[in-house]
Short mmCIF file of C-alpha atoms (C1' of nucleotides) in Angstrom, two decimals:
data_model
loop_
_atom_site.label_atom_id
_atom_site.label_comp_id
_atom_site.label_asym_id
_atom_site.label_seq_id
_atom_site.Cartn_x
_atom_site.Cartn_y
_atom_site.Cartn_z
CA MET A 1 0.18 27.91 -60.26
CA SER A 2 0.33 26.53 -56.87
CA SER A 3 3.62 25.22 -57.92
CA GLY A 4 3.77 22.20 -55.82
CA GLY A 5 6.45 23.91 -53.92
CA GLY A 6 8.62 20.93 -54.13
CA GLY A 7 10.80 22.65 -51.72
CA GLY A 8 14.44 22.20 -52.05
CA GLY A 9 14.39 19.18 -49.92
CA ASP A 10 13.58 16.67 -52.52
CA GLN A 11 15.41 18.26 -55.27
CA GLY A 12 18.50 17.22 -53.61
CA ARG A 13 17.43 13.68 -53.82
CA HIS A 14 19.01 13.07 -57.06
CA GLY A 15 20.00 9.65 -57.67
CA LEU A 16 18.33 6.79 -59.27
CA TYR A 17 15.11 5.25 -58.33
CA HIS A 18 14.53 1.75 -59.23
CA GLN A 19 11.07 0.52 -58.89
CA HIS A 20 10.08 -3.00 -59.41
CA GLY A 21 7.74 -5.78 -58.81
CA HIS A 22 5.44 -6.02 -55.95
CA GLY A 23 4.97 -2.45 -55.28
CA GLN A 24 8.28 -1.55 -54.04
CA LEU A 25 10.22 1.41 -54.97
CA THR A 26 13.81 1.31 -54.15
CA ARG A 27 15.67 4.45 -54.15
CA TYR A 28 19.21 3.89 -54.97
CA ASP A 29 21.01 6.49 -53.07
CA GLY A 30 24.33 5.60 -54.38
CA ALA A 31 25.34 4.21 -51.10
CA GLY A 32 24.01 0.82 -51.49
CA GLY A 33 20.86 1.55 -49.69
CA TYR A 34 17.37 1.34 -51.00
CA GLU A 35 14.20 2.77 -49.81
CA LEU A 36 11.07 0.96 -50.38
CA SER A 37 7.74 2.10 -51.41
CA ASN A 38 4.90 0.48 -53.09
CA ASP A 39 3.90 -0.02 -56.59
CA ASP A 40 4.16 -2.53 -59.25
CA MET A 41 6.32 -1.22 -61.85
CA GLU A 42 9.76 -0.78 -63.02
CA SER A 43 10.83 2.77 -62.86
CA PHE A 44 13.84 4.64 -63.82
CA PHE A 45 14.05 8.08 -62.56
CA PHE A 46 16.58 10.28 -64.10
CA SER A 47 17.65 13.12 -62.02
CA GLN A 48 19.70 16.18 -62.47
CA PRO A 49 23.27 15.88 -63.34
CA GLU A 50 25.52 16.61 -60.56
CA GLY A 51 28.85 16.12 -61.98
CA VAL A 52 28.41 14.56 -65.23
CA GLY A 53 31.28 12.87 -66.64
CA GLY A 54 32.14 10.24 -64.19
CA GLY A 55 32.99 7.89 -66.89
CA VAL A 56 32.46 4.34 -66.01
CA ARG A 57 33.35 2.14 -68.83
CA ALA A 58 31.11 -0.50 -70.08
CA ASP A 59 33.47 -3.21 -69.19
CA GLU A 60 33.35 -2.08 -65.64
CA ILE A 61 29.70 -2.59 -65.35
CA ALA A 62 29.31 -5.65 -63.41
CA PRO A 63 26.37 -7.82 -64.32
CA TYR A 64 25.70 -6.24 -67.63
CA SER A 65 28.29 -6.20 -70.24
CA SER A 66 26.43 -3.51 -71.98
CA ILE A 67 23.45 -1.34 -71.80
CA THR A 68 21.98 -3.33 -74.54
CA SER A 69 21.86 -6.43 -72.54
CA TYR A 70 20.22 -4.46 -69.90
CA LEU A 71 17.67 -3.04 -72.22
CA GLN A 72 16.94 -6.35 -73.72
CA GLY A 73 16.01 -7.56 -70.38
CA PHE A 74 14.19 -4.44 -69.75
CA LEU A 75 12.06 -4.82 -72.77
CA ASP A 76 11.34 -8.36 -72.14
CA PRO A 77 9.21 -8.74 -69.08
CA THR A 78 10.49 -12.18 -68.59
CA GLY A 79 14.01 -11.15 -68.78
CA LEU A 80 13.30 -8.25 -66.64
CA ALA A 81 11.90 -10.41 -63.99
CA ARG A 82 14.88 -12.61 -64.30
CA HIS A 83 17.16 -9.73 -63.81
CA LEU A 84 15.25 -8.60 -60.88
CA ASP A 85 15.35 -12.02 -59.60
CA VAL A 86 11.85 -11.54 -58.56
CA PRO A 87 9.09 -13.19 -60.50
CA ALA A 88 7.87 -9.85 -61.49
CA LYS A 89 6.27 -9.73 -58.19
CA HIS A 90 7.65 -10.79 -54.96
CA GLU A 91 9.87 -9.89 -52.27
CA LEU A 92 13.27 -9.01 -53.10
CA SER A 93 15.89 -8.83 -50.55
CA VAL A 94 16.71 -5.23 -50.51
CA ASP A 95 18.18 -3.17 -47.88
CA VAL A 96 15.13 -1.66 -46.42
CA ARG A 97 15.55 1.45 -44.51
CA SER A 98 13.80 2.66 -41.51
CA HIS A 99 10.31 2.67 -42.82
CA ASP A 100 10.42 -0.48 -44.75
CA GLN A 101 7.47 -1.53 -46.75
CA ASP A 102 5.05 -0.77 -44.09
CA SER A 103 2.11 -3.01 -44.05
CA GLN A 104 0.21 -3.54 -47.20
CA GLY A 105 1.75 -0.48 -48.41
CA THR A 106 -1.07 0.41 -50.66
CA GLY A 107 -1.86 3.77 -49.83
CA SER A 108 -0.18 6.79 -48.78
CA ALA A 109 3.05 5.45 -47.62
CA ALA A 110 4.49 5.91 -51.00
CA GLY A 111 4.99 9.58 -50.97
CA GLU A 112 7.89 9.44 -48.71
CA SER A 113 10.19 7.40 -50.76
CA ALA A 114 9.05 8.43 -54.11
CA ALA A 115 10.03 11.91 -53.47
CA LEU A 116 9.12 13.19 -56.82
CA LEU A 117 6.09 11.17 -57.41
CA THR A 118 2.81 12.69 -56.88
CA PRO A 119 1.38 11.90 -53.55
CA ASN A 120 -0.59 8.98 -54.70
CA SER A 121 1.00 8.15 -57.89
CA SER A 122 1.75 4.72 -56.77
CA VAL A 123 -1.28 3.88 -54.86
CA SER A 124 -3.27 3.42 -57.94
CA PHE A 125 -1.16 0.65 -59.24
CA SER A 126 -1.63 -1.36 -56.19
CA SER A 127 -2.73 -4.89 -55.97
CA GLY A 128 -2.76 -6.75 -59.14
CA GLY A 129 -5.89 -5.61 -60.79
CA GLY A 130 -3.96 -2.58 -61.53
CA ASP A 131 -3.46 -3.28 -65.13
CA GLY A 132 -6.86 -1.85 -65.47
CA GLU A 133 -6.89 -3.10 -68.98
CA GLY A 134 -10.40 -2.24 -69.73
CA LYS A 135 -11.12 -4.39 -66.84
CA SER A 136 -14.36 -5.23 -68.46
CA ARG A 137 -16.37 -3.00 -66.36
CA ARG A 138 -18.47 -2.11 -69.30
CA SER A 139 -21.55 -2.66 -67.32
CA LYS A 140 -22.06 0.90 -66.65
CA LYS A 141 -25.67 1.70 -66.72
CA GLY A 142 -25.70 3.65 -69.86
CA ARG A 143 -22.91 2.06 -71.73
CA ALA A 144 -23.97 -1.37 -70.76
CA GLN A 145 -24.19 -3.70 -73.64
CA GLU A 146 -21.35 -2.81 -75.82
CA PRO A 147 -21.27 -5.24 -78.63
CA ASP A 148 -17.90 -6.27 -77.48
CA ASP A 149 -16.54 -3.61 -79.68
CA GLN A 150 -12.85 -3.60 -79.88
CA GLU A 151 -11.32 -6.76 -78.75
CA ASP A 152 -7.95 -5.33 -78.96
CA GLY A 153 -6.76 -8.15 -76.96
CA LYS A 154 -7.27 -6.55 -73.69
CA ASP A 155 -10.81 -6.17 -72.78
CA HIS A 156 -11.80 -9.67 -73.25
CA GLU A 157 -10.07 -12.11 -71.01
CA ASP A 158 -12.30 -12.40 -68.05
CA GLY A 159 -14.97 -10.94 -70.16
CA GLU A 160 -17.46 -13.64 -69.72
CA SER A 161 -16.69 -14.08 -66.13
CA SER A 162 -17.20 -10.59 -64.96
CA LYS A 163 -18.91 -8.67 -67.61
CA THR A 164 -22.33 -10.15 -67.47
CA ALA A 165 -23.99 -7.73 -69.71
CA ASN A 166 -25.85 -5.42 -67.51
CA ASN A 167 -24.64 -6.11 -64.22
CA LYS A 168 -23.58 -7.80 -61.38
CA PRO A 169 -22.97 -11.37 -60.73
CA LYS A 170 -19.49 -10.93 -61.75
CA LYS A 171 -17.76 -13.86 -60.37
CA LYS A 172 -14.72 -12.78 -58.64
CA ALA A 173 -12.66 -11.84 -61.55
CA GLU A 174 -9.37 -13.24 -60.61
CA LYS A 175 -6.56 -10.85 -60.69
CA ARG A 176 -4.77 -11.03 -63.88
CA PRO A 177 -1.09 -10.51 -64.09
CA ARG A 178 -0.01 -7.03 -64.63
CA LEU A 179 1.67 -5.75 -67.62
CA PRO A 180 5.13 -4.51 -67.16
CA ARG A 181 5.30 -0.93 -66.20
CA VAL A 182 8.00 1.54 -66.47
CA SER A 183 7.98 5.06 -65.32
CA PHE A 184 10.31 7.82 -66.20
CA LEU A 185 10.94 11.11 -64.66
CA THR A 186 11.91 13.72 -67.11
CA LYS A 187 12.49 17.36 -66.94
CA SER A 188 10.18 18.87 -69.40
CA GLU A 189 8.04 21.84 -70.00
CA VAL A 190 5.42 19.87 -71.77
CA ASP A 191 3.44 17.14 -70.19
CA HIS A 192 2.97 14.88 -73.08
CA LEU A 193 6.30 14.07 -74.54
CA GLU A 194 6.59 13.01 -78.09
CA ASP A 195 7.81 9.47 -78.19
CA GLY A 196 7.17 8.44 -81.70
CA TYR A 197 3.98 6.62 -81.01
CA ARG A 198 0.49 7.82 -81.45
CA TRP A 199 -1.58 8.10 -78.35
CA ARG A 200 -5.12 8.93 -77.67
CA LYS A 201 -6.02 10.53 -74.46
CA TYR A 202 -8.89 8.77 -72.83
CA GLY A 203 -9.05 10.36 -69.49
CA GLN A 204 -7.74 12.81 -67.03
CA LYS A 205 -8.07 12.84 -63.33
CA ALA A 206 -7.06 15.11 -60.60
CA VAL A 207 -4.52 13.63 -58.32
CA LYS A 208 -5.13 13.97 -54.70
CA ASN A 209 -2.84 16.38 -52.96
CA SER A 210 -1.42 17.45 -56.22
CA PRO A 211 -2.37 20.49 -58.24
CA TYR A 212 -1.50 18.65 -61.38
CA PRO A 213 -3.87 16.29 -63.09
CA ARG A 214 -2.92 12.90 -64.39
CA SER A 215 -3.66 12.12 -67.99
CA TYR A 216 -4.32 8.71 -69.39
CA TYR A 217 -3.31 7.76 -72.88
CA ARG A 218 -3.68 4.65 -74.95
CA CYS A 219 -1.75 3.69 -78.01
CA THR A 220 -3.97 4.24 -81.00
CA THR A 221 -2.60 1.31 -82.89
CA PRO A 222 -5.15 -1.48 -83.03
CA LYS A 223 -4.27 -4.46 -80.96
CA CYS A 224 -1.66 -2.57 -79.09
CA GLY A 225 -2.93 -2.15 -75.63
CA VAL A 226 -0.12 -0.06 -74.35
CA LYS A 227 -1.15 2.70 -72.06
CA LYS A 228 0.64 5.45 -70.39
CA ARG A 229 -0.04 7.89 -67.68
CA VAL A 230 1.40 11.30 -67.60
CA GLU A 231 1.52 13.51 -64.63
CA ARG A 232 3.62 16.27 -63.27
CA SER A 233 5.37 15.88 -60.02
CA TYR A 234 3.87 18.03 -57.40
CA GLN A 235 7.18 18.19 -55.66
CA ASP A 236 9.06 19.28 -58.66
CA PRO A 237 6.74 20.84 -61.21
CA SER A 238 9.43 20.74 -63.79
CA THR A 239 9.41 16.99 -63.67
CA VAL A 240 7.03 14.96 -65.72
CA ILE A 241 6.29 11.44 -64.66
CA THR A 242 5.46 9.21 -67.54
CA THR A 243 4.42 5.69 -66.81
CA TYR A 244 4.16 3.17 -69.57
CA GLU A 245 2.23 0.01 -69.21
CA GLY A 246 2.59 -2.85 -71.55
CA GLN A 247 4.67 -3.29 -74.61
CA HIS A 248 4.00 -2.08 -78.06
CA THR A 249 3.31 -4.79 -80.55
CA HIS A 250 4.48 -2.68 -83.38
CA HIS A 251 7.13 -0.26 -84.37
CA SER A 252 7.02 3.35 -83.68
CA PRO A 253 5.45 5.12 -86.60
CA ALA A 254 8.00 7.80 -86.17
CA SER A 255 10.95 5.52 -86.13
CA LEU A 256 9.84 3.94 -89.33
CA ARG A 257 10.04 7.24 -90.96
CA GLY A 258 12.95 8.32 -88.95
CA SER A 259 11.19 11.50 -88.27
CA ALA A 260 11.44 11.75 -84.58
CA ALA A 261 14.92 10.52 -84.23
CA HIS A 262 16.55 12.87 -86.60
CA LEU A 263 15.27 15.74 -84.64
CA PHE A 264 17.78 14.95 -82.03
CA MET A 265 20.57 13.91 -84.22
CA PRO A 266 23.08 16.13 -85.83
CA PRO A 267 22.34 16.49 -89.52
CA GLY A 268 23.94 13.85 -91.54
CA LEU A 269 24.29 11.41 -88.77
CA HIS A 270 22.45 8.25 -89.34
CA GLY A 271 24.08 6.05 -86.85
CA LEU A 272 25.41 6.73 -83.48
CA PRO A 273 27.51 9.79 -83.26
CA PRO A 274 31.06 9.56 -82.10
CA PRO A 275 31.50 9.98 -78.41
CA HIS A 276 32.76 13.47 -78.56
CA LEU A 277 29.58 14.57 -80.21
CA ILE A 278 27.37 13.27 -77.54
CA PRO A 279 27.13 15.60 -74.61
CA PRO A 280 27.09 13.87 -71.30
CA GLY A 281 23.66 12.96 -70.24
CA VAL A 282 21.96 13.42 -73.51
CA PHE A 283 19.22 11.19 -74.65
CA HIS A 284 20.01 9.13 -77.59
CA PRO A 285 17.16 8.53 -80.02
CA GLU A 286 18.08 5.00 -80.73
CA LEU A 287 18.33 4.17 -77.14
CA MET A 288 14.99 5.63 -76.47
CA SER A 289 13.64 3.85 -79.43
CA MET A 290 14.89 0.60 -78.10
CA MET A 291 13.37 1.30 -74.81
CA ARG A 292 10.34 2.52 -76.61
CA MET A 293 10.38 5.46 -74.42
CA PRO A 294 9.82 9.06 -75.20
CA TYR A 295 12.26 10.78 -77.37
CA PRO A 296 13.93 13.56 -75.64
CA SER A 297 12.92 17.05 -76.12
CA PRO A 298 15.48 19.79 -76.06
CA ASN A 299 14.71 20.60 -72.52
CA MET A 300 15.06 17.13 -71.23
CA HIS A 301 18.16 15.79 -69.68
CA LEU A 302 18.98 12.25 -69.14
CA LEU A 303 21.65 11.94 -66.64
CA SER A 304 22.37 8.38 -66.20
CA VAL A 305 21.48 5.00 -67.30
CA PRO A 306 19.29 3.27 -64.81
CA PRO A 307 21.06 0.90 -62.55
CA PRO A 308 20.94 -2.60 -63.80
CA PRO A 309 18.67 -4.69 -61.68
CA HIS A 310 20.69 -6.77 -59.42
CA HIS A 311 20.05 -9.82 -57.47
CA HIS A 312 21.28 -8.46 -54.26
CA PRO A 313 20.93 -4.78 -54.04
CA THR A 314 22.37 -4.72 -50.65
CA SER A 315 25.64 -5.74 -52.00
CA HIS A 316 25.39 -4.09 -55.28
CA PRO A 317 28.81 -3.96 -56.79
CA MET A 318 28.02 -0.69 -58.40
CA ALA A 319 27.03 0.92 -55.21
CA GLY A 320 27.92 4.51 -55.30
CA THR A 321 28.86 4.55 -58.91
CA LEU A 322 25.58 4.27 -60.66
CA GLN A 323 25.39 7.89 -61.34
CA GLN A 324 28.34 7.55 -63.51
CA TYR A 325 26.51 5.77 -66.22
CA HIS A 326 26.14 8.10 -69.05
CA PHE A 327 25.38 7.89 -72.64
CA THR A 328 28.70 9.30 -73.32
CA ASP A 329 30.12 5.95 -72.79
CA TYR A 330 30.86 5.16 -76.32
CA ALA A 331 31.18 1.51 -75.65
CA LEU A 332 27.59 1.46 -74.66
CA LEU A 333 26.44 3.46 -77.55
CA GLN A 334 28.36 1.47 -79.98
CA ASP A 335 26.92 -1.63 -78.61
CA LEU A 336 23.53 -0.17 -79.04
CA SER A 337 24.14 0.66 -82.60
CA THR A 338 24.85 -2.90 -83.46
CA SER A 339 22.05 -4.37 -81.59
CA THR A 340 18.76 -5.14 -83.15
CA MET A 341 15.43 -3.86 -82.27
CA PRO A 342 13.28 -6.30 -80.47
CA ASN A 343 10.45 -7.52 -82.61
CA ASN A 344 12.18 -6.14 -85.54
CA PRO A 345 10.49 -7.70 -88.52
"C1'" DC B 1 -15.96 14.25 -92.09
"C1'" DG B 2 -12.79 11.83 -89.32
"C1'" DC B 3 -10.08 11.85 -85.47
"C1'" DA B 4 -8.46 13.61 -81.06
"C1'" DT B 5 -9.59 15.81 -76.78
"C1'" DT B 6 -12.58 17.11 -73.03
"C1'" DT B 7 -15.31 15.98 -69.33
"C1'" DG B 8 -18.74 14.07 -66.28
"C1'" DA B 9 -20.38 9.71 -64.89
"C1'" DC B 10 -19.54 5.27 -63.55
"C1'" DC B 11 -16.95 1.25 -61.72
"C1'" DT B 12 -13.69 -0.90 -58.66
"C1'" DG B 13 -10.57 -1.53 -54.91
"C1'" DC B 14 -9.21 -0.27 -50.51
"C1'" DG B 15 -9.09 1.87 -45.98
"C1'" DC B 16 -11.70 3.17 -42.09
"C1'" DG C 1 -21.00 -0.68 -45.18
"C1'" DC C 2 -19.47 3.77 -46.55
"C1'" DG C 3 -16.58 7.01 -48.56
"C1'" DC C 4 -12.56 8.12 -51.13
"C1'" DA C 5 -9.52 7.96 -54.89
"C1'" DG C 6 -7.86 5.90 -59.04
"C1'" DG C 7 -9.01 4.34 -63.53
"C1'" DT C 8 -12.05 3.97 -67.62
"C1'" DC C 9 -15.85 4.89 -70.64
"C1'" DA C 10 -18.26 7.36 -74.00
"C1'" DA C 11 -21.04 11.38 -75.39
"C1'" DA C 12 -20.06 15.94 -76.53
"C1'" DT C 13 -17.09 19.06 -78.49
"C1'" DG C 14 -13.19 20.88 -81.03
"C1'" DC C 15 -10.02 20.92 -84.77
"C1'" DG C 16 -7.68 20.09 -89.17
#
DNA sequence: CGCATTTGACCTGCGC
DNA sequence: GCGCAGGTCAAATGCG
């Protein structure tokens, strides 16, 4: 219960949120302005449709000729950073509003901008170490000497430096670079959305100031250190915030079998459906597959394609029109259908 | 029996 | 230095 009483206030804050390097969340209010917050991840928040249909054609999209190009960059951290024009971590000249990135930002400042995020959802990702990545803290008293069990490519790294079997002298484990993160806001009844991958829950924590707990999942595929956090927005209980960290090193088990995708595709359709069959703002399996994001569930609604990262947000050519990106744009979909999956063997 | 989830303890970073 | 909160571990438990 205790429905976080999101109060109408925030619900009205539709629009796209674009979060990126260096703990800054920029809320694209469609007017060319961004609000900053902190966090180190790329986020795309899909909000409610307001007047679906806008209808911006692909060729009108400035820096990105297609959604595919955008996604490619999105999937590739390097490319992403390039698009952001920020080495995955550094200032970006955005139009900061009143309360610009207050000081170090870590901390509670986030809430404000990230309207839908849980109070501290972003705090945790703060300062580098964030990637958690096993962080080789194995030296817990009881679990101490783990025979270096799984070396799924994540726990090692600074291993020698900080682990030190049972204790301390961990020499200043230098902060390792974070893995790319992407968070999505989705309207869903269920917390854990099926996304075609297999996850194992390894923890759950209560989030301060939020009645909803945050769950931690890890991809069960060996050597794939992708993790994701799932939490429900305290402001809008109907919104689930899923944050992915890292990139899968394998294909989605579901996509290989085509099981998940077909659930959202009209029978008989194997490719992309013609535009008139795609309702505005509907998730497209292939798109989600490309993004390696959760497949949509019937009660989810994707409203717009996230705004392509731009070098100068303040003068974003698409200012005020971002909400018009929809999957109904056949040009985009078609482009997607001909593109190839990254890492496709 | 094997795997996934639950859950309390522990570790770490950060703010005060 | 202390306390808080986020994140992770791993034993216990549940389920197919």
